[in-house]
Coordinates of C-alpha atoms and ligand atoms in Angstrom, one line a residue:
M21 CA -9.8 -22.7 -15.1
N22 CA -8.9 -21.6 -11.7
L23 CA -12.2 -20.4 -10.5
R24 CA -14.0 -23.5 -12.0
T25 CA -11.7 -25.9 -10.3
L26 CA -12.0 -23.9 -7.1
L27 CA -15.7 -24.0 -7.2
A28 CA -15.8 -27.6 -8.1
Y29 CA -13.5 -28.4 -5.3
G30 CA -15.5 -26.3 -2.9
L31 CA -18.6 -28.3 -3.8
A32 CA -16.9 -31.6 -3.4
T33 CA -15.5 -31.0 0.0
G34 CA -18.2 -28.8 1.3
V35 CA -15.9 -26.5 3.0
F36 CA -16.4 -23.3 1.1
T37 CA -18.2 -20.5 2.6
T38 CA -20.8 -18.3 1.1
L39 CA -20.5 -14.6 1.2
L40 CA -23.8 -12.8 1.3
L41 CA -24.0 -9.1 1.3
F42 CA -26.8 -7.4 3.0
T43 CA -27.3 -4.1 4.7
I44 CA -28.3 -3.2 8.2
H45 CA -31.8 -2.4 7.2
Q46 CA -32.5 -6.0 7.8
Y47 CA -29.9 -6.5 10.4
N48 CA -30.6 -7.0 14.0
S49 CA -28.4 -8.7 16.5
S50 CA -30.8 -11.3 17.9
H51 CA -31.4 -12.5 14.4
V52 CA -27.7 -13.1 14.0
A53 CA -27.3 -14.6 17.5
R54 CA -30.0 -17.2 16.8
R55 CA -28.1 -18.5 13.9
G56 CA -24.9 -19.5 15.6
H57 CA -23.1 -20.9 12.6
E58 CA -23.1 -17.5 10.9
R59 CA -20.2 -15.2 11.3
Q60 CA -20.2 -11.5 10.6
V61 CA -17.6 -9.6 8.7
Y62 CA -17.7 -5.9 8.8
Q63 CA -17.4 -4.7 5.3
A64 CA -15.5 -1.5 4.8
N65 CA -16.2 -1.3 1.1
L66 CA -19.1 1.0 1.1
P67 CA -20.3 3.4 -1.6
S68 CA -18.0 6.3 -1.7
E69 CA -20.8 8.9 -1.9
N70 CA -21.3 8.3 1.8
T71 CA -18.8 10.7 3.3
L72 CA -17.6 11.2 6.8
R73 CA -19.1 7.9 8.0
S74 CA -18.5 7.2 11.6
E75 CA -17.3 3.9 12.9
E76 CA -20.8 3.2 14.1
Q77 CA -22.4 3.9 10.8
M78 CA -19.8 1.7 9.1
R79 CA -21.0 -1.3 11.0
R80 CA -24.2 -1.1 9.0
T81 CA -23.0 -3.3 6.2
V82 CA -22.0 -6.8 6.9
I83 CA -21.1 -9.8 5.0
Q84 CA -22.7 -13.0 6.3
V85 CA -20.6 -16.0 6.0
Q86 CA -22.1 -19.4 6.0
E87 CA -20.2 -22.6 6.3
G88 CA -20.9 -25.7 4.3
V89 CA -22.1 -23.9 1.2
P90 CA -20.0 -23.5 -1.9
A91 CA -18.3 -20.2 -2.4
T92 CA -20.1 -17.9 -4.7
C93 CA -17.6 -15.1 -4.3
V94 CA -16.5 -13.5 -7.5
P95 CA -12.8 -12.5 -7.9
Q96 CA -12.5 -8.8 -7.8
K97 CA -10.7 -7.5 -10.8
K98 CA -10.9 -3.8 -10.3
F99 CA -8.8 -2.2 -7.7
A100 CA -6.7 0.8 -6.8
F101 CA -3.7 0.0 -4.7
I102 CA -2.6 3.2 -3.1
K103 CA 1.2 2.8 -2.9
T104 CA 2.3 4.7 0.1
H105 CA 6.0 5.6 0.7
K106 CA 8.3 3.5 2.9
T107 CA 5.7 1.1 4.0
G108 CA 6.6 -2.2 2.3
S109 CA 4.6 -1.2 -0.7
T110 CA 7.5 -2.0 -3.1
T111 CA 7.3 -5.6 -1.8
T112 CA 3.6 -5.9 -1.9
I113 CA 3.1 -4.2 -5.3
N114 CA 4.4 -7.5 -6.7
I115 CA 1.0 -9.1 -5.8
F116 CA -0.9 -6.4 -7.7
Q117 CA 1.4 -6.4 -10.7
R118 CA 1.2 -10.2 -11.0
Y119 CA -2.6 -10.1 -10.7
A120 CA -2.8 -7.5 -13.4
I121 CA -0.4 -9.5 -15.7
Y122 CA -2.1 -12.8 -15.2
N123 CA -5.6 -11.3 -15.6
K124 CA -4.7 -8.9 -18.4
L125 CA -6.0 -5.9 -16.6
K126 CA -5.9 -2.5 -18.0
V127 CA -3.6 -0.6 -15.6
L128 CA -3.5 3.1 -15.4
M129 CA 0.2 3.5 -15.9
P130 CA 2.5 6.5 -15.6
V131 CA 4.1 7.5 -18.9
G132 CA 7.6 7.0 -17.5
Q133 CA 8.8 4.4 -14.9
G134 CA 8.1 5.4 -11.3
P135 CA 5.3 7.2 -9.4
L136 CA 2.0 7.9 -11.2
S137 CA 1.9 11.4 -9.9
W138 CA 2.8 13.6 -6.9
P139 CA 0.9 15.0 -5.1
F140 CA -1.9 15.9 -7.5
P141 CA -3.6 13.5 -9.9
P142 CA -1.7 13.1 -13.1
K143 CA -2.2 15.5 -15.9
E144 CA -3.5 14.1 -19.2
N145 CA -0.1 13.7 -20.7
E146 CA 1.4 12.0 -17.6
Y147 CA -0.4 8.6 -17.9
V148 CA -1.0 6.1 -20.6
H149 CA -4.5 6.3 -22.0
T150 CA -6.6 3.3 -23.0
P151 CA -8.7 3.8 -26.2
D152 CA -12.0 3.9 -24.1
E153 CA -10.5 5.7 -21.2
K154 CA -11.5 2.9 -18.9
Y155 CA -9.2 1.2 -16.4
D156 CA -9.2 -1.8 -14.2
A157 CA -6.4 -1.1 -11.8
L158 CA -3.9 1.4 -10.4
M159 CA -0.9 0.6 -8.3
H160 CA 1.8 3.3 -8.6
H161 CA 2.4 6.1 -6.2
F162 CA -0.6 8.4 -6.2
V163 CA -1.9 10.6 -3.4
Y164 CA -5.3 9.3 -2.8
N165 CA -8.0 11.4 -4.3
K166 CA -11.3 9.6 -4.5
T167 CA -13.0 12.3 -6.6
W168 CA -10.4 11.9 -9.4
L169 CA -10.4 8.1 -9.1
L170 CA -14.1 8.0 -9.7
T171 CA -13.6 9.7 -13.0
K172 CA -11.4 6.7 -14.1
F173 CA -12.7 3.7 -12.2
P174 CA -16.2 2.2 -11.8
S175 CA -17.8 2.4 -8.4
E176 CA -17.3 -1.3 -7.6
T177 CA -13.5 -0.7 -7.6
K178 CA -11.8 -1.9 -4.4
Y179 CA -9.4 0.4 -2.6
I180 CA -6.4 -1.2 -1.0
S181 CA -3.3 0.2 0.7
I182 CA -0.6 -0.6 3.2
I183 CA 0.8 1.3 6.1
R184 CA 3.2 0.6 9.0
H185 CA 3.8 1.7 12.6
P186 CA 4.6 5.4 12.5
F187 CA 7.9 5.0 14.5
G188 CA 9.4 2.4 12.1
H189 CA 8.1 4.6 9.3
L190 CA 9.9 7.7 10.7
K191 CA 13.2 5.8 10.8
S192 CA 12.7 4.7 7.2
Q193 CA 11.7 8.1 6.0
M194 CA 14.7 9.8 7.8
N195 CA 17.0 7.4 6.0
Y196 CA 15.5 7.3 2.6
F197 CA 14.8 11.1 2.2
T198 CA 18.1 12.0 3.9
L199 CA 16.1 14.1 6.4
A200 CA 19.1 14.5 8.7
K201 CA 20.5 16.7 6.0
V202 CA 17.2 18.5 5.5
L203 CA 16.9 19.1 9.2
K204 CA 20.6 20.0 9.5
I205 CA 21.0 17.4 12.3
K206 CA 24.7 17.1 12.6
G207 CA 26.8 14.0 12.9
H208 CA 26.4 10.4 11.8
G209 CA 24.7 9.3 14.9
N210 CA 21.1 8.8 15.5
A211 CA 19.2 11.6 13.8
V212 CA 15.9 10.1 14.9
K213 CA 16.9 10.4 18.5
V214 CA 18.0 14.0 18.1
F215 CA 14.8 14.8 16.2
L216 CA 12.5 13.2 18.7
H217 CA 14.1 15.1 21.6
D218 CA 12.0 18.0 20.4
P219 CA 10.3 17.6 17.0
W220 CA 8.7 21.1 17.2
Q221 CA 12.1 22.7 17.2
H222 CA 12.8 21.3 13.7
R223 CA 9.4 22.3 12.3
N224 CA 10.7 25.2 10.2
R225 CA 12.9 22.8 8.3
S226 CA 10.9 19.6 8.3
E227 CA 7.9 21.4 6.7
T228 CA 9.2 21.8 3.2
F229 CA 7.6 23.9 0.5
F230 CA 7.9 22.5 -3.0
P231 CA 7.4 25.4 -5.5
H232 CA 6.8 23.3 -8.6
V233 CA 3.5 22.0 -7.1
N234 CA 2.9 24.8 -4.6
I235 CA 2.6 22.3 -1.8
T236 CA 4.1 21.8 1.6
W237 CA 5.2 18.3 2.6
D238 CA 6.7 17.2 5.8
G239 CA 8.5 13.9 5.7
T240 CA 8.4 13.5 9.5
R241 CA 4.9 14.7 10.3
N242 CA 2.0 12.5 9.2
P243 CA 3.5 11.5 5.9
M244 CA 1.4 8.3 5.5
T245 CA -1.9 10.3 6.0
F246 CA -0.5 12.7 3.4
D247 CA -0.3 9.9 0.9
M248 CA -3.9 9.0 1.8
G249 CA -4.9 12.6 0.9
W250 CA -4.7 14.6 4.1
P251 CA -2.8 17.9 3.5
A252 CA 0.3 18.6 5.6
E253 CA -1.0 22.0 6.6
R254 CA -3.9 20.4 8.4
A255 CA -1.8 18.5 10.8
D256 CA -3.3 20.3 13.8
E257 CA -6.9 19.8 12.8
E258 CA -7.2 16.6 14.7
E259 CA -11.0 16.3 14.9
E260 CA -11.4 16.8 11.1
A261 CA -8.5 14.4 10.5
R262 CA -10.3 11.8 12.7
E263 CA -13.4 12.2 10.5
Y264 CA -11.4 11.9 7.3
I265 CA -9.8 8.7 8.6
S266 CA -13.1 7.1 9.4
Q267 CA -14.2 8.0 5.9
L268 CA -11.1 6.3 4.6
D269 CA -11.9 3.3 6.8
A270 CA -15.3 3.1 5.0
E271 CA -13.9 3.6 1.5
F272 CA -11.0 1.1 1.7
T273 CA -11.7 -2.7 1.4
L274 CA -8.3 -3.3 3.2
V275 CA -5.4 -1.3 4.4
M276 CA -2.7 -3.8 5.1
I277 CA -0.4 -3.5 8.1
L278 CA 3.3 -4.2 7.4
E279 CA 3.8 -5.5 11.0
H280 CA 1.1 -8.1 10.2
L281 CA 1.8 -8.7 6.6
D282 CA 1.0 -12.4 6.3
E283 CA -2.3 -11.8 8.1
S284 CA -3.0 -8.9 5.7
V285 CA -2.4 -10.8 2.5
V286 CA -4.5 -13.7 3.6
L287 CA -7.3 -11.3 4.4
L288 CA -6.7 -9.7 1.0
R289 CA -7.2 -13.0 -0.7
R290 CA -10.5 -13.5 1.2
L291 CA -11.8 -10.0 0.7
M292 CA -10.9 -10.0 -3.0
C293 CA -11.8 -13.6 -3.6
W294 CA -8.4 -14.2 -5.2
G295 CA -6.3 -17.4 -5.2
L296 CA -3.4 -18.5 -3.1
R297 CA -1.1 -18.2 -6.1
D298 CA -2.1 -14.5 -6.4
I299 CA -0.9 -13.6 -2.9
L300 CA 2.3 -15.5 -2.3
L301 CA 5.3 -13.4 -1.7
Y302 CA 8.9 -14.4 -2.1
S303 CA 10.3 -14.9 1.4
K304 CA 14.0 -14.9 0.6
V305 CA 14.8 -11.3 -0.3
K306 CA 13.2 -8.2 1.1
N307 CA 13.5 -4.7 -0.2
S308 CA 15.2 -3.4 2.8
R309 CA 18.1 -1.1 3.4
P310 CA 20.6 -1.1 6.2
Y311 CA 21.1 2.2 8.1
P312 CA 22.5 3.1 11.5
Y313 CA 19.4 3.7 13.5
K314 CA 17.3 1.0 11.9
N315 CA 16.9 -1.1 15.0
Y316 CA 16.8 1.9 17.4
V317 CA 14.1 1.5 20.1
A318 CA 12.8 4.9 21.2
T319 CA 12.6 5.9 24.8
P320 CA 9.1 6.4 26.3
E321 CA 9.6 10.2 26.1
E322 CA 10.7 10.0 22.5
L323 CA 7.7 7.9 21.6
E324 CA 5.5 10.3 23.5
N325 CA 6.9 13.2 21.5
H326 CA 6.5 11.3 18.3
R327 CA 2.8 10.5 19.1
N328 CA 2.3 14.2 19.8
W329 CA 4.1 15.4 16.7
S330 CA 2.7 12.9 14.2
A331 CA -0.7 12.4 15.9
V332 CA -2.7 12.0 12.7
D333 CA -0.5 9.2 11.4
Y334 CA -0.9 7.4 14.8
M335 CA -4.6 7.9 14.4
L336 CA -4.4 6.4 10.9
Y337 CA -2.4 3.5 12.1
N338 CA -4.6 2.7 15.1
T339 CA -7.7 2.9 13.0
F340 CA -6.5 0.6 10.3
N341 CA -4.8 -1.9 12.7
N342 CA -8.1 -2.1 14.6
S343 CA -9.9 -2.4 11.3
L344 CA -7.6 -5.3 10.2
W345 CA -8.1 -7.2 13.4
R346 CA -11.8 -6.6 13.5
K347 CA -12.0 -8.1 10.0
I348 CA -9.8 -11.0 10.9
N349 CA -11.8 -11.8 14.0
A350 CA -14.9 -11.9 11.9
Q351 CA -13.3 -14.6 9.8
G352 CA -13.2 -17.2 12.6
Q353 CA -10.7 -19.9 13.4
D354 CA -10.4 -21.1 9.9
F355 CA -8.5 -17.9 9.1
Y356 CA -5.6 -19.0 11.3
D357 CA -5.5 -22.4 9.7
E358 CA -5.2 -20.7 6.3
L359 CA -2.6 -18.3 7.7
N360 CA -0.4 -21.3 8.8
Y361 CA -1.0 -22.9 5.5
Y362 CA -0.1 -19.7 3.7
R363 CA 3.2 -19.5 5.6
R364 CA 4.1 -23.1 4.8
M365 CA 3.3 -22.6 1.1
K366 CA 5.2 -19.3 1.0
H367 CA 8.4 -21.0 2.2
R368 CA 7.9 -24.1 0.0
V369 CA 7.3 -22.0 -3.1
S370 CA 10.2 -19.6 -2.2
D371 CA 12.6 -22.5 -1.7
H372 CA 11.6 -24.0 -5.0
C373 CA 11.9 -20.6 -6.8
A374 CA 15.3 -19.9 -5.1
R375 CA 16.6 -23.1 -6.8
I376 CA 15.4 -22.0 -10.2
G377 CA 18.0 -19.8 -11.8
R378 CA 17.5 -17.3 -14.5
K379 CA 18.4 -19.7 -17.2
R380 CA 17.7 -23.1 -15.7
K381 CA 14.2 -24.2 -16.5
G382 CA 13.1 -26.4 -13.7
Q383 CA 10.1 -28.7 -13.6
P384 CA 7.1 -26.8 -12.5
M385 CA 6.1 -27.5 -8.9
V386 CA 2.5 -28.5 -8.4
I387 CA 0.7 -27.1 -5.4
S388 CA -2.1 -29.5 -4.5
P389 CA -5.6 -28.2 -3.9
S390 CA -6.5 -27.4 -0.3
K391 CA -9.5 -25.9 1.6
W392 CA -8.3 -22.5 0.4
N393 CA -6.9 -23.1 -3.1
A394 CA -7.3 -24.9 -6.3
Q395 CA -4.3 -26.8 -7.7
F396 CA -1.8 -24.6 -9.4
E397 CA 1.6 -24.8 -11.0
V398 CA 4.7 -22.9 -9.9
D399 CA 6.6 -22.5 -13.2
T400 CA 9.7 -20.6 -14.2
T401 CA 7.7 -17.5 -15.2
Y402 CA 5.9 -17.4 -11.8
C403 CA 9.2 -17.8 -10.0
R404 CA 10.7 -15.0 -12.1
Y405 CA 7.8 -12.7 -11.2
I406 CA 7.7 -13.3 -7.5
K407 CA 11.5 -12.9 -7.2
K408 CA 11.5 -9.4 -8.6
R409 CA 12.6 -6.9 -5.9
K410 CA 11.9 -3.8 -7.9
P411 CA 8.7 -2.9 -9.7
M412 CA 10.4 -1.9 -13.0
P413 CA 10.5 -5.3 -14.8
L414 CA 6.9 -6.2 -14.1
D415 CA 5.9 -2.6 -15.0
R416 CA 7.5 -3.2 -18.4
K417 CA 5.6 -6.4 -18.7
M418 CA 2.3 -4.7 -17.9
R419 CA 3.2 -2.0 -20.3
G420 CA 4.0 -4.5 -23.0
R421 CA 7.2 -2.8 -24.0
K422 CA 10.3 -1.0 -22.8
Y423 CA 10.1 2.6 -21.8
T424 CA 11.7 5.0 -24.3
K425 CA 14.2 7.6 -23.1
K426 CA 11.8 10.3 -23.9
E427 CA 9.1 8.6 -21.8
M428 CA 11.5 8.2 -19.0
S429 CA 12.3 11.9 -19.0
Y430 CA 8.6 12.5 -18.1
A431 CA 8.7 10.2 -15.1
V432 CA 7.7 12.0 -11.9
I433 CA 10.9 12.5 -9.9
D434 CA 11.1 11.6 -6.2
Q435 CA 11.0 14.3 -3.5
I436 CA 14.5 13.2 -2.7
I437 CA 15.8 14.8 -5.9
N438 CA 13.8 18.0 -5.3
Y439 CA 15.3 18.1 -1.8
R440 CA 18.7 18.2 -3.3
L441 CA 17.7 21.0 -5.7
L442 CA 16.3 23.0 -2.8
R443 CA 19.5 22.6 -0.8
K444 CA 21.3 24.1 -3.8
G445 CA 18.8 27.0 -3.9
L446 CA 17.4 25.7 -7.2
P447 CA 13.8 25.4 -8.3
T448 CA 12.0 22.1 -8.0
F449 CA 10.5 20.0 -10.9
N450 CA 8.0 17.4 -11.7
N451 CA 10.2 15.5 -14.1
R452 CA 13.5 15.5 -15.8
H453 CA 12.2 17.0 -19.0
D454 CA 11.1 20.2 -17.1
A455 CA 14.4 20.3 -15.2
F456 CA 16.3 19.9 -18.4
A457 CA 14.3 22.7 -20.1
A458 CA 15.3 24.9 -17.2
G459 CA 18.9 24.1 -17.8
I460 CA 19.4 21.6 -15.0
T461 CA 20.9 18.5 -16.4
H462 CA 22.5 16.7 -13.5
L463 CA 19.9 15.0 -11.5
R464 CA 21.2 12.1 -9.6
S465 CA 18.5 9.5 -9.5
K466 CA 19.7 6.9 -7.1
P467 CA 19.0 7.6 -3.5
R468 CA 22.3 7.3 -1.6
V469 CA 22.3 4.4 0.9
E470 CA 23.9 5.3 4.2
K471 CA 26.2 2.6 5.3
P472 CA 25.7 1.2 8.8
P473 CA 28.7 2.0 11.2
A474 CA 31.5 -0.5 10.9
Ligands
LIG15 C1 -8.8 15.7 -6.6 O1 -9.4 15.5 -7.9 C2 -10.4 16.4 -8.3 C3 -10.9 15.9 -9.6 O2 -10.0 15.8 -10.6 C4 -9.7 17.8 -8.4 O3 -10.7 18.7 -8.8 C5 -9.1 18.2 -7.1 O4 -8.5 19.4 -7.1 C6 -8.2 17.1 -6.6 N1 -7.7 17.4 -5.3 C7 -6.4 17.5 -4.9 C8 -6.1 17.8 -3.5 O5 -5.6 17.2 -5.7
LIG16 C1 14.6 27.1 12.5 O1 14.6 27.1 13.9 C2 15.8 27.0 14.6 C3 15.6 26.9 16.1 O2 14.3 27.1 16.4 C4 16.7 28.2 14.2 O3 18.0 28.0 14.8 C5 16.9 28.2 12.7 O4 17.6 29.4 12.3 C6 15.5 28.2 12.0 N1 15.8 28.0 10.6 C7 15.1 28.7 9.7 C8 15.5 28.3 8.3 O5 14.3 29.5 9.9
LIG17 C1 -0.5 28.2 -3.7 O1 -1.3 27.7 -2.7 C2 -1.9 28.7 -1.9 C3 -2.7 28.0 -0.8 O2 -2.3 26.7 -0.6 C4 -2.8 29.6 -2.7 O3 -3.3 30.6 -1.9 C5 -2.0 30.2 -3.8 O4 -2.9 30.9 -4.7 C6 -1.3 29.1 -4.7 N1 -0.5 29.7 -5.6 C7 -0.5 29.3 -6.9 C8 0.5 30.0 -7.8 O5 -1.2 28.5 -7.3
LIG18 C1 1.2 18.0 22.2 O1 1.8 18.6 23.3 C2 1.3 19.9 23.5 C3 2.1 20.7 24.6 O2 2.9 19.8 25.2 C4 -0.2 19.8 23.9 O3 -0.7 21.1 24.0 C5 -0.9 19.1 22.8 O4 -2.2 18.8 23.1 C6 -0.2 17.7 22.5 N1 -0.9 17.1 21.4 C7 -1.1 15.9 21.3 C8 -1.8 15.4 20.1 O5 -0.9 15.1 22.2
LIG19 C1 -2.6 -4.2 16.2 O1 -3.8 -4.6 16.9 C2 -3.8 -5.8 17.5 C3 -5.1 -6.1 18.1 O2 -5.6 -5.1 18.9 C4 -2.7 -5.9 18.5 O3 -2.6 -7.2 19.1 C5 -1.3 -5.6 17.8 O4 -0.3 -5.5 18.7 C6 -1.4 -4.3 17.0 N1 -0.2 -4.2 16.2 C7 0.7 -3.3 16.4 C8 1.9 -3.5 15.6 O5 0.6 -2.4 17.2

């Protein structure tokens, strides 16, 4: 119903744009310049076989956008959302969960609640198999491995992720993974400040070897690029990392930027040909934790040290922030009109949903059609979905049933738990079942939230 209404509406008002895909073989700039009404969008979603593509080569595929022609874009229903750590991915996964639920997608789900796998692709018994071994979507923590993904997902699958500024990320990592303890940085003051005075001095502790997977991970050094598939040991290979990142830029349809979240989700809607109802986020509650140095602003020296230390993550961030804005600029002024509209609707829908309690069934709110959306209803179910702060309830919904205790014992455990085991001189584990089999039964699961100073 949605798409039909959308198309009909587009025809009626004549404001929809056509997306035409063509490759550079036919492309030349004078040709485009002559036709002033056309705008170009650089398309990052190239065939994955093309490896190590440079930025220049990437420009070879463009989408032409024409105004005044009804939209012929087709909603993209196959995607892999690479859920990076501490980047706002727990907030944004809501979009992908809802999309999967409303469109009845076959999601490649972990057997237990939590990450899909870390850091290697899941073993056969760690994810829920569909009868035909075909999947539409993936959205749980998974260290990006295109080779493996291509064995489960068709080539037209869109790759999406989210990252944030590396300094904000460092603060969040430090707090969540209790890295002050790992680094043995004393006191309850500002561990980030102490660390950034000389990151290299802490290297022997920040680089952590996890025996159960035979892998080194560093929570302070390039952790985002690690989630995107760049090994921690290769932190110093900057030229190779640069090539890898430009390959990612070619493989991903969109890497959202937390600092520009509204812009990112509006662009997501456009690139995926989704609806406004698909991308709205609840504006009232955020999945954020208070901690002492959360609002700390680094000195120029500290920032310089961080740039030096985590150079690959800065490269990743700059590449994808540029990529985001390049794609936004290619959309033209209409993008900003939609952005304003999105923000207004987000607050309207959030206000409405805030008033609808768990039990109280309110009248659905009707969102009228606009240039960018067909009419839709915001009902109690929709409100319940967008208000979820944690992925668990919608995971259960996608799964179609509750997780059993046994399944939960196979859930991949967080590094935070393995850090605790390491501090006690114990082995590390992939899941509770393995830990239990080795005689370790007390695994605290909840990360401790450090209280801000009084
Ligand atoms: C990525 O997946 C492929 C295919 O399953 C596998 O052979 C390879 O070892 C994986 N790489 C990493 C780093 O996990
Ligand atoms: C790590 O390095 C620091 C200073 O460079 C040193 O004091 C500490 O003993 C080292 N720790 C380990 C575990 O090697
Ligand atoms: C662990 O990884 C290293 C290199 O990363 C490799 O040389 C070694 O063989 C691996 N050990 C095991 C037990 O897989
Ligand atoms: C980091 O600093 C060291 C020495 O101060 C320098 O040799 C190195 O090139 C710097 N690296 C980056 C990425 O700035
Ligand atoms: C991202 O890039 C844009 C455009 O270059 C810039 O205006 C913006 O400040 C950058 N964002 C961050 C958070 O650095």
